[in-house]
Coordinates of C-alpha atoms and ligand atoms in Angstrom, one line a residue:
M11 CA -78.6 -83.6 -23.6
V12 CA -77.1 -80.8 -21.6
M13 CA -74.3 -79.1 -23.5
P14 CA -71.4 -78.3 -21.3
H15 CA -70.5 -74.6 -21.3
T16 CA -66.8 -75.1 -22.5
W17 CA -66.5 -71.3 -22.8
L18 CA -67.1 -70.9 -19.1
R19 CA -63.9 -72.7 -18.2
E20 CA -61.9 -70.1 -20.1
L21 CA -63.3 -67.1 -18.1
H22 CA -61.3 -65.1 -15.5
T23 CA -61.8 -61.8 -13.9
E24 CA -60.3 -59.8 -16.8
S25 CA -62.7 -61.5 -19.3
T26 CA -64.7 -59.2 -21.6
L27 CA -67.8 -59.5 -23.6
A28 CA -65.6 -60.4 -26.6
D29 CA -64.9 -63.7 -24.6
L30 CA -68.4 -64.8 -24.6
P31 CA -70.3 -66.7 -27.4
S32 CA -72.5 -64.3 -29.4
H33 CA -74.5 -64.3 -32.7
R34 CA -74.6 -62.4 -35.7
Y35 CA -77.6 -62.6 -37.9
A36 CA -78.3 -59.5 -39.8
A37 CA -81.4 -58.7 -41.8
S38 CA -82.0 -55.8 -43.9
P39 CA -85.1 -53.7 -43.1
L40 CA -86.7 -55.1 -46.3
T41 CA -86.2 -58.7 -45.2
T42 CA -89.6 -60.4 -44.9
G43 CA -90.9 -61.5 -41.6
S44 CA -91.0 -65.1 -42.8
E45 CA -87.2 -65.0 -43.6
V46 CA -86.5 -63.9 -40.2
A47 CA -88.7 -66.6 -38.7
T48 CA -86.8 -69.2 -40.8
A49 CA -83.5 -68.0 -39.2
F50 CA -84.9 -68.3 -35.9
D51 CA -86.1 -71.8 -36.6
A52 CA -82.7 -72.8 -38.0
D53 CA -80.8 -71.8 -34.9
P54 CA -82.6 -72.3 -31.6
N55 CA -79.9 -70.4 -29.8
L56 CA -80.2 -67.2 -31.9
P57 CA -81.4 -64.5 -29.4
G58 CA -82.4 -62.0 -32.1
A59 CA -82.0 -60.4 -35.4
L60 CA -79.8 -57.3 -36.0
I61 CA -81.5 -55.0 -38.6
C62 CA -78.8 -53.3 -40.6
D63 CA -79.2 -50.8 -43.5
G64 CA -75.9 -51.5 -45.3
P65 CA -73.2 -51.3 -42.8
R66 CA -75.4 -49.2 -40.4
L67 CA -77.2 -50.9 -37.5
V68 CA -80.8 -49.6 -37.4
G69 CA -82.5 -51.8 -34.9
M70 CA -82.8 -55.3 -33.3
I71 CA -85.6 -57.5 -32.8
S72 CA -85.4 -60.4 -30.3
R73 CA -86.7 -63.8 -30.8
H74 CA -89.0 -63.2 -27.8
V75 CA -90.6 -60.0 -29.1
F76 CA -90.7 -61.3 -32.6
F77 CA -92.9 -64.4 -31.7
Q78 CA -94.9 -62.4 -29.2
R79 CA -95.9 -59.9 -31.9
L80 CA -96.6 -62.8 -34.3
S81 CA -98.9 -64.5 -31.7
K82 CA -101.3 -61.6 -31.9
Q83 CA -104.5 -62.0 -33.9
Y84 CA -104.2 -61.4 -37.7
S85 CA -100.6 -60.4 -37.2
R86 CA -99.1 -63.5 -38.9
E87 CA -100.6 -62.3 -42.2
I88 CA -99.4 -58.8 -41.6
Y89 CA -95.9 -59.5 -40.4
L90 CA -94.7 -62.7 -42.2
N91 CA -95.3 -61.3 -45.7
R92 CA -94.1 -57.8 -45.2
P93 CA -90.8 -56.2 -44.6
I94 CA -89.4 -56.6 -41.0
R95 CA -89.1 -52.7 -40.8
I96 CA -92.9 -52.7 -40.2
L97 CA -92.3 -54.6 -36.9
M98 CA -89.4 -52.4 -35.9
D99 CA -91.6 -49.4 -36.4
A100 CA -93.9 -50.8 -33.7
Q101 CA -92.1 -48.7 -31.2
L102 CA -89.5 -51.2 -29.9
P103 CA -87.2 -49.7 -27.3
P104 CA -83.7 -49.2 -28.7
P105 CA -81.4 -52.2 -27.8
L106 CA -78.8 -51.9 -25.0
C107 CA -75.4 -51.4 -26.8
M108 CA -72.1 -52.2 -25.1
P109 CA -68.4 -52.2 -26.4
A110 CA -66.9 -55.8 -26.7
S111 CA -64.0 -54.5 -24.5
R112 CA -66.3 -54.2 -21.4
R113 CA -65.7 -56.6 -18.6
I114 CA -68.3 -59.2 -17.8
S115 CA -68.5 -58.1 -14.3
E116 CA -69.3 -54.5 -15.4
A117 CA -71.8 -55.5 -18.1
A118 CA -74.2 -57.7 -16.3
A119 CA -75.5 -55.0 -14.0
P120 CA -76.7 -52.6 -16.7
A121 CA -78.4 -55.4 -18.7
L122 CA -80.2 -56.6 -15.7
D123 CA -81.1 -53.1 -14.4
R124 CA -83.4 -52.6 -17.3
P125 CA -87.2 -52.6 -16.8
H126 CA -88.3 -56.1 -16.2
D127 CA -90.0 -56.7 -19.6
Q128 CA -86.7 -55.7 -21.2
A129 CA -84.1 -57.4 -18.9
Y130 CA -83.8 -60.4 -21.0
E131 CA -83.6 -58.6 -24.4
P132 CA -80.2 -59.4 -26.0
V133 CA -77.4 -56.9 -25.9
V134 CA -75.8 -55.4 -29.0
V135 CA -72.0 -55.9 -28.6
R136 CA -69.9 -53.5 -30.7
A137 CA -66.3 -54.6 -31.5
A138 CA -63.5 -52.1 -32.1
D139 CA -64.0 -52.4 -35.9
E140 CA -67.7 -51.2 -35.3
S141 CA -68.9 -54.7 -36.3
V142 CA -71.9 -55.7 -34.1
R143 CA -73.0 -59.0 -32.6
L144 CA -75.9 -60.1 -30.3
L145 CA -75.3 -61.5 -26.9
D146 CA -78.0 -63.5 -25.2
V147 CA -78.6 -62.2 -21.7
Y148 CA -78.7 -65.8 -20.4
V149 CA -75.0 -66.2 -21.5
L150 CA -74.1 -63.0 -19.7
V151 CA -75.8 -63.8 -16.5
R152 CA -74.4 -67.3 -16.5
A153 CA -70.8 -66.0 -17.1
Q154 CA -71.4 -63.5 -14.3
A155 CA -72.6 -66.2 -11.9
H156 CA -69.6 -68.3 -12.8
L157 CA -67.2 -65.4 -12.0
L158 CA -69.0 -64.7 -8.7
M159 CA -68.7 -68.2 -7.8
M160 CA -64.9 -68.2 -8.6
A161 CA -64.6 -65.0 -6.6
H162 CA -66.4 -66.5 -3.6
S163 CA -64.2 -69.6 -3.6
A164 CA -61.1 -67.4 -4.0
M165 CA -62.3 -65.5 -0.9
L166 CA -62.9 -68.6 1.1
Q167 CA -59.5 -69.9 0.1
S168 CA -57.7 -66.7 1.1
E169 CA -59.4 -66.6 4.4
K170 CA -58.5 -70.3 5.0
L171 CA -54.9 -69.5 3.9
A172 CA -54.7 -66.5 6.2
S173 CA -55.6 -68.5 9.3
I174 CA -53.3 -71.3 8.3
G175 CA -50.6 -68.6 7.7
Q176 CA -51.0 -67.3 11.2
L177 CA -50.8 -70.9 12.5
A178 CA -47.8 -71.6 10.4
A179 CA -46.0 -68.4 11.4
G180 CA -46.7 -69.1 15.0
V181 CA -45.4 -72.6 14.9
A182 CA -42.4 -71.5 12.8
H183 CA -41.5 -69.0 15.4
E184 CA -41.9 -71.5 18.3
I185 CA -39.8 -74.0 16.3
N186 CA -37.1 -71.6 15.4
N187 CA -35.6 -71.1 18.9
P188 CA -35.1 -74.7 20.1
L189 CA -33.9 -75.3 16.5
A190 CA -31.4 -72.6 16.8
F191 CA -29.9 -74.1 20.2
A192 CA -30.2 -77.7 19.0
T193 CA -28.2 -76.7 15.8
N194 CA -25.6 -74.9 17.9
N195 CA -25.3 -77.6 20.5
L196 CA -24.8 -80.2 17.8
S197 CA -21.9 -78.2 16.4
V198 CA -20.3 -78.2 19.9
L199 CA -21.1 -81.9 20.3
R200 CA -19.4 -82.6 16.9
R201 CA -16.2 -80.8 18.1
D202 CA -16.2 -82.5 21.6
A203 CA -17.1 -85.9 20.2
K204 CA -13.8 -85.8 18.3
V205 CA -11.8 -85.0 21.5
L206 CA -13.7 -87.6 23.5
A207 CA -12.9 -90.3 20.7
E208 CA -9.2 -89.3 20.8
S209 CA -9.0 -89.7 24.7
V210 CA -10.9 -92.9 24.6
A211 CA -8.4 -94.2 22.1
L212 CA -5.5 -93.0 24.4
Y213 CA -7.1 -94.8 27.4
R214 CA -7.4 -98.0 25.5
S215 CA -3.8 -97.8 24.5
A216 CA -3.1 -97.8 28.3
H217 CA -5.1 -101.1 28.7
A218 CA -2.1 -103.3 29.3
L219 CA -0.9 -101.1 32.1
I220 CA -4.2 -101.0 33.7
A221 CA -4.4 -104.9 33.5
V222 CA -1.2 -105.0 35.6
A223 CA -2.1 -102.3 38.2
D224 CA -5.8 -103.3 38.7
P225 CA -7.0 -106.4 37.0
A226 CA -10.7 -106.2 38.2
L227 CA -11.0 -102.6 36.5
S228 CA -9.4 -104.0 33.5
E229 CA -11.9 -106.8 33.4
R230 CA -14.7 -104.3 33.6
L231 CA -13.2 -102.2 30.9
T232 CA -12.9 -105.3 28.5
D233 CA -16.5 -106.2 29.3
L234 CA -17.8 -102.7 28.5
D235 CA -15.7 -102.7 25.4
D236 CA -17.2 -106.0 24.2
R237 CA -20.8 -104.9 25.0
V238 CA -20.8 -101.5 23.2
D239 CA -18.1 -102.2 20.5
L240 CA -16.3 -99.1 21.6
A241 CA -14.2 -98.8 18.4
Y242 CA -17.3 -98.8 16.2
T243 CA -19.2 -96.4 18.4
A244 CA -16.2 -93.9 18.4
S245 CA -15.8 -94.2 14.7
N246 CA -19.5 -93.9 13.9
L247 CA -20.1 -90.8 16.2
P248 CA -19.2 -88.0 13.6
D249 CA -21.4 -89.8 11.0
L250 CA -24.2 -89.8 13.5
V251 CA -23.8 -86.0 14.2
D252 CA -23.8 -85.3 10.6
R253 CA -26.9 -87.0 10.0
A254 CA -28.6 -85.3 12.9
H255 CA -27.2 -82.0 11.3
E256 CA -28.7 -82.9 7.9
G257 CA -32.2 -83.4 9.6
L258 CA -32.1 -80.2 11.4
R259 CA -31.0 -78.4 8.2
R260 CA -34.2 -79.9 6.6
I261 CA -36.4 -78.6 9.5
Q262 CA -34.8 -75.3 9.0
N263 CA -35.8 -75.2 5.3
I264 CA -39.4 -76.1 6.2
V265 CA -39.5 -73.3 8.8
K266 CA -38.0 -70.9 6.4
D267 CA -40.7 -71.8 3.8
L268 CA -43.4 -71.6 6.3
R269 CA -42.3 -68.1 7.3
E270 CA -42.1 -67.2 3.7
F271 CA -45.8 -68.4 3.3
A272 CA -46.7 -66.3 6.3
R273 CA -44.8 -63.2 4.9
A274 CA -42.2 -63.1 7.5
D275 CA -40.1 -60.6 5.8
L276 CA -40.9 -58.6 2.7
G277 CA -37.4 -57.6 1.6
D278 CA -36.6 -54.7 -0.7
W279 CA -39.1 -53.6 -3.2
T280 CA -38.1 -52.0 -6.6
D281 CA -39.3 -51.7 -10.0
V282 CA -39.2 -55.2 -11.5
D283 CA -38.7 -56.3 -15.2
V284 CA -41.1 -59.3 -15.1
N285 CA -39.7 -60.4 -18.5
E286 CA -36.0 -60.4 -17.2
G287 CA -37.1 -62.5 -14.3
V288 CA -39.0 -65.0 -16.3
A289 CA -36.3 -65.3 -18.7
S290 CA -33.6 -65.8 -16.1
T291 CA -35.7 -68.2 -14.0
A292 CA -36.4 -70.3 -17.1
N293 CA -32.7 -70.5 -17.8
I294 CA -32.1 -71.8 -14.3
I295 CA -34.8 -74.4 -14.5
R296 CA -34.1 -75.5 -18.2
G297 CA -31.6 -78.1 -17.0
R298 CA -34.5 -79.8 -15.1
A299 CA -36.8 -79.4 -18.2
N300 CA -34.1 -81.0 -20.5
G301 CA -33.7 -83.8 -17.9
A302 CA -37.3 -84.5 -18.1
A303 CA -37.3 -84.2 -21.9
V304 CA -39.8 -81.2 -21.7
A305 CA -39.5 -78.3 -24.1
L306 CA -39.7 -74.9 -22.5
D307 CA -41.0 -72.1 -24.7
L308 CA -41.0 -68.4 -23.8
D309 CA -43.3 -65.9 -25.2
L310 CA -42.6 -62.6 -23.6
R311 CA -44.4 -59.5 -24.8
P312 CA -43.4 -55.9 -23.8
V313 CA -44.8 -55.2 -20.2
S314 CA -44.5 -52.4 -17.8
F315 CA -42.4 -52.5 -14.7
V316 CA -44.1 -54.1 -11.6
H317 CA -43.4 -52.7 -8.1
G318 CA -42.3 -55.6 -6.0
N319 CA -39.6 -57.9 -4.8
P320 CA -37.7 -59.5 -7.6
G321 CA -36.4 -62.4 -5.8
K322 CA -39.9 -63.4 -4.6
L323 CA -41.4 -62.9 -8.0
N324 CA -38.8 -65.2 -9.5
Q325 CA -39.7 -67.6 -6.9
V326 CA -43.3 -67.6 -8.1
V327 CA -42.1 -68.3 -11.6
M328 CA -39.8 -71.0 -10.4
N329 CA -42.4 -72.8 -8.5
L330 CA -45.0 -72.7 -11.3
L331 CA -42.5 -73.9 -13.9
A332 CA -41.2 -76.6 -11.6
N333 CA -44.9 -77.9 -11.2
A334 CA -45.5 -77.6 -14.9
I335 CA -42.4 -79.7 -15.8
D336 CA -43.2 -82.2 -13.1
A337 CA -46.7 -82.6 -14.5
S338 CA -45.5 -83.1 -18.1
R339 CA -44.8 -86.3 -19.9
A340 CA -41.5 -86.9 -21.7
G341 CA -41.9 -85.1 -25.0
G342 CA -44.2 -82.5 -23.5
R343 CA -44.1 -78.7 -23.8
V344 CA -44.3 -75.9 -21.2
W345 CA -45.0 -72.3 -22.1
A346 CA -44.1 -69.1 -20.0
R347 CA -45.9 -66.2 -21.5
T348 CA -46.1 -62.5 -20.2
R349 CA -48.5 -59.9 -21.6
S350 CA -49.7 -56.6 -20.7
T351 CA -53.5 -56.0 -19.8
P352 CA -55.2 -52.7 -18.8
A353 CA -54.9 -53.7 -15.2
G354 CA -51.2 -54.8 -15.2
V355 CA -49.0 -57.7 -16.2
V356 CA -50.0 -61.3 -16.6
I357 CA -47.6 -64.2 -16.2
E358 CA -49.0 -67.4 -17.6
I359 CA -47.3 -70.9 -17.2
Q360 CA -49.0 -73.5 -19.2
D361 CA -48.4 -77.2 -19.6
E362 CA -50.0 -80.1 -21.5
G363 CA -49.4 -82.4 -18.6
A364 CA -51.5 -84.6 -16.4
G365 CA -54.0 -81.8 -15.4
I366 CA -55.7 -81.6 -11.9
P367 CA -58.9 -83.2 -10.9
P368 CA -61.5 -81.0 -9.4
D369 CA -61.2 -82.4 -5.9
V370 CA -57.4 -81.9 -5.9
L371 CA -57.8 -78.4 -7.5
E372 CA -59.4 -77.3 -4.2
R373 CA -56.4 -78.1 -2.1
I374 CA -53.4 -77.3 -4.2
F375 CA -52.7 -74.0 -2.3
D376 CA -52.9 -75.7 1.1
P377 CA -49.5 -75.8 2.8
F378 CA -48.1 -79.4 2.7
F379 CA -50.7 -80.6 0.2
T380 CA -48.7 -82.7 -2.4
T381 CA -49.7 -85.6 -4.8
K382 CA -45.9 -86.3 -5.3
P383 CA -44.1 -89.2 -3.8
P384 CA -42.4 -88.6 -0.4
G385 CA -39.1 -86.8 -0.9
Q386 CA -40.1 -85.3 -4.2
G387 CA -42.6 -82.7 -3.1
T388 CA -43.0 -80.6 0.1
G389 CA -46.4 -79.3 -0.9
L390 CA -45.2 -75.8 0.0
G391 CA -44.6 -74.4 -3.5
L392 CA -48.0 -73.1 -4.3
S393 CA -48.8 -71.9 -0.8
I394 CA -45.6 -69.9 -0.9
T395 CA -46.5 -68.7 -4.4
Y396 CA -49.9 -67.7 -3.3
G397 CA -48.6 -65.6 -0.3
I398 CA -46.1 -63.8 -2.6
V399 CA -48.7 -62.9 -5.1
R400 CA -51.1 -61.7 -2.5
D401 CA -48.3 -59.5 -1.0
H402 CA -47.9 -57.9 -4.4
H403 CA -51.7 -57.3 -4.5
G404 CA -52.0 -59.7 -7.4
S405 CA -54.3 -62.6 -8.2
I406 CA -53.6 -66.1 -9.2
D407 CA -56.0 -68.4 -10.9
V408 CA -55.7 -72.1 -12.1
Q409 CA -57.5 -73.6 -15.1
S410 CA -57.0 -77.3 -15.6
T411 CA -58.4 -80.1 -17.6
P412 CA -57.4 -83.6 -16.4
G413 CA -55.5 -85.3 -19.1
R414 CA -55.2 -82.1 -21.2
G415 CA -53.0 -79.9 -18.9
T416 CA -53.0 -76.8 -16.6
C417 CA -52.7 -73.1 -17.1
V418 CA -51.7 -70.9 -14.1
R419 CA -52.2 -67.2 -14.6
V420 CA -50.8 -64.7 -12.2
A421 CA -51.9 -61.0 -12.7
L422 CA -49.9 -58.4 -11.1
P423 CA -51.1 -54.8 -10.9
V424 CA -48.7 -52.3 -12.5
N425 CA -50.0 -49.1 -11.0
S426 CA -51.1 -50.3 -7.4
T427 CA -52.4 -47.5 -5.3
A428 CA -49.9 -44.8 -4.2
A429 CA -49.8 -46.2 -0.7
T430 CA -48.8 -49.7 -2.0
A431 CA -46.5 -48.3 -4.7
A432 CA -44.4 -46.4 -2.1
E433 CA -44.0 -49.1 0.4
P434 CA -44.7 -52.7 0.9
P435 CA -48.0 -53.6 2.6
S436 CA -47.8 -53.9 6.5
P437 CA -47.4 -57.5 7.4
V438 CA -50.3 -59.4 8.8
K439 CA -50.3 -59.5 12.6
V440 CA -48.5 -62.7 13.3
P441 CA -45.8 -63.3 15.9
V442 CA -43.0 -63.5 13.4
Q443 CA -39.4 -62.7 14.2
A444 CA -37.7 -60.4 11.5
Ligands
ADP521 N1 -49.1 -77.7 -13.4 C1 -49.6 -78.7 -12.7 N2 -50.2 -79.8 -13.2 C2 -50.7 -80.8 -12.3 N3 -50.7 -80.6 -11.0 C3 -50.2 -79.6 -10.4 C4 -49.7 -78.6 -11.2 N4 -49.1 -77.6 -10.3 C5 -49.5 -78.0 -9.1 N5 -50.2 -79.3 -9.1 C6 -50.5 -80.0 -8.0 O1 -50.6 -79.3 -6.9 C7 -49.8 -80.0 -5.8 C8 -49.2 -78.9 -4.9 O2 -48.1 -78.2 -5.6 P1 -47.0 -77.5 -4.8 O3 -47.7 -76.7 -3.6 O4 -46.1 -76.8 -5.7 O5 -46.3 -78.7 -4.0 P2 -45.4 -79.8 -4.6 O6 -44.9 -79.5 -6.0 O7 -44.3 -79.9 -3.7 O8 -46.2 -81.0 -4.6 C9 -48.9 -80.9 -6.6 O9 -48.5 -81.9 -5.7 C10 -49.8 -81.3 -7.8 O10 -50.6 -82.3 -7.3
MG522 MG1 -44.2 -77.5 -6.4

């Protein structure tokens, strides 16, 4: 049976060696070879034995090297019955040591850059409290491959969204002009229709006079009146115009969202208190959470200021919270967390809701992609969120298990490069009106 690597799913770009499964089997230099062999037999995943003299690490022998030595002629008799120290003395190269806080992306290269015969030797991982564990290089390489795959699909995604963004901005721009004059003309029409209705009513009141003066004209007027139900048409006109107005207003909102997604305007950048933004946005959306019987929990740790647009960052939190609440069952729970990392600030929105199947997960950032019934979702929330996070030089990743829930993690750099800290990035080259 193939064991699923559940730990892989938890990994993200900031993950360190501490996030990988590792082993701790420590033998003393006096432990016999047969005891070490028994330990290797008991756990087929054990990559090696740490040799510790009291608290001090004095060496390491990998499973591979151990059995290789044992396979030599006569060596079973020598090594199995004697202290492991003898094997260690057989000039093993010192193991590669790394701190547990090292990022996976930075750890894989030095491990694989070792001479070929040592490239698969386990790595000694040292925690902050000086305790050591052994990391199988297969696990490290598997994690690195997974992260590269994630980065690759994120890159494809961002290329795809960049071209959709250009298209969207172009379309939004083209729609904007006719939309503006249709809206203006409709306002004029509304005013004129009122006057027209008044004058028609006046003419109709003169019907008796017309009947006397020109019976043929009067008959044509009565005919027309019967055919179009003039009274109803006149009274219905304002309603008709109002509904057309509502339709245009909705188009206007969609165009606004599309331009937002395509980074039409960046607004003012300041130092943003992310915690304040998350707290106030949570307050705004709490009513919706209560309505859906979903508990909303905040866990906001001290974080540094982020340079950016506070309104836009709130919109990110709002979109993510709205999605998390929408995905939750009654009685469910949604968490909004913030924390500080060496690279910046992380905002995490987690739910225990429906989760996202893998085939849907690939498309959630696409504009207009929604699984919600018509009228409930526009499918623009996450594409706008993506655009805003990108403009803040941040990253966004989504981990989801269908049936168990979803966690969306937004990482924002605190100390972005001087150029970006001083001013917002220059907009992508799309024909967008300011
Ligand atoms: N927390 C979540 N749990 C489950 N599905 C989600 C979650 N967030 C987003 N989705 C999926 O992504 C789709 C797109 O989200 P979004 O762009 O915000 O548009 P909308 O909310 O209007 O559907 C949603 O329709 C839903 O299928
Ligand atoms: Mg949404």
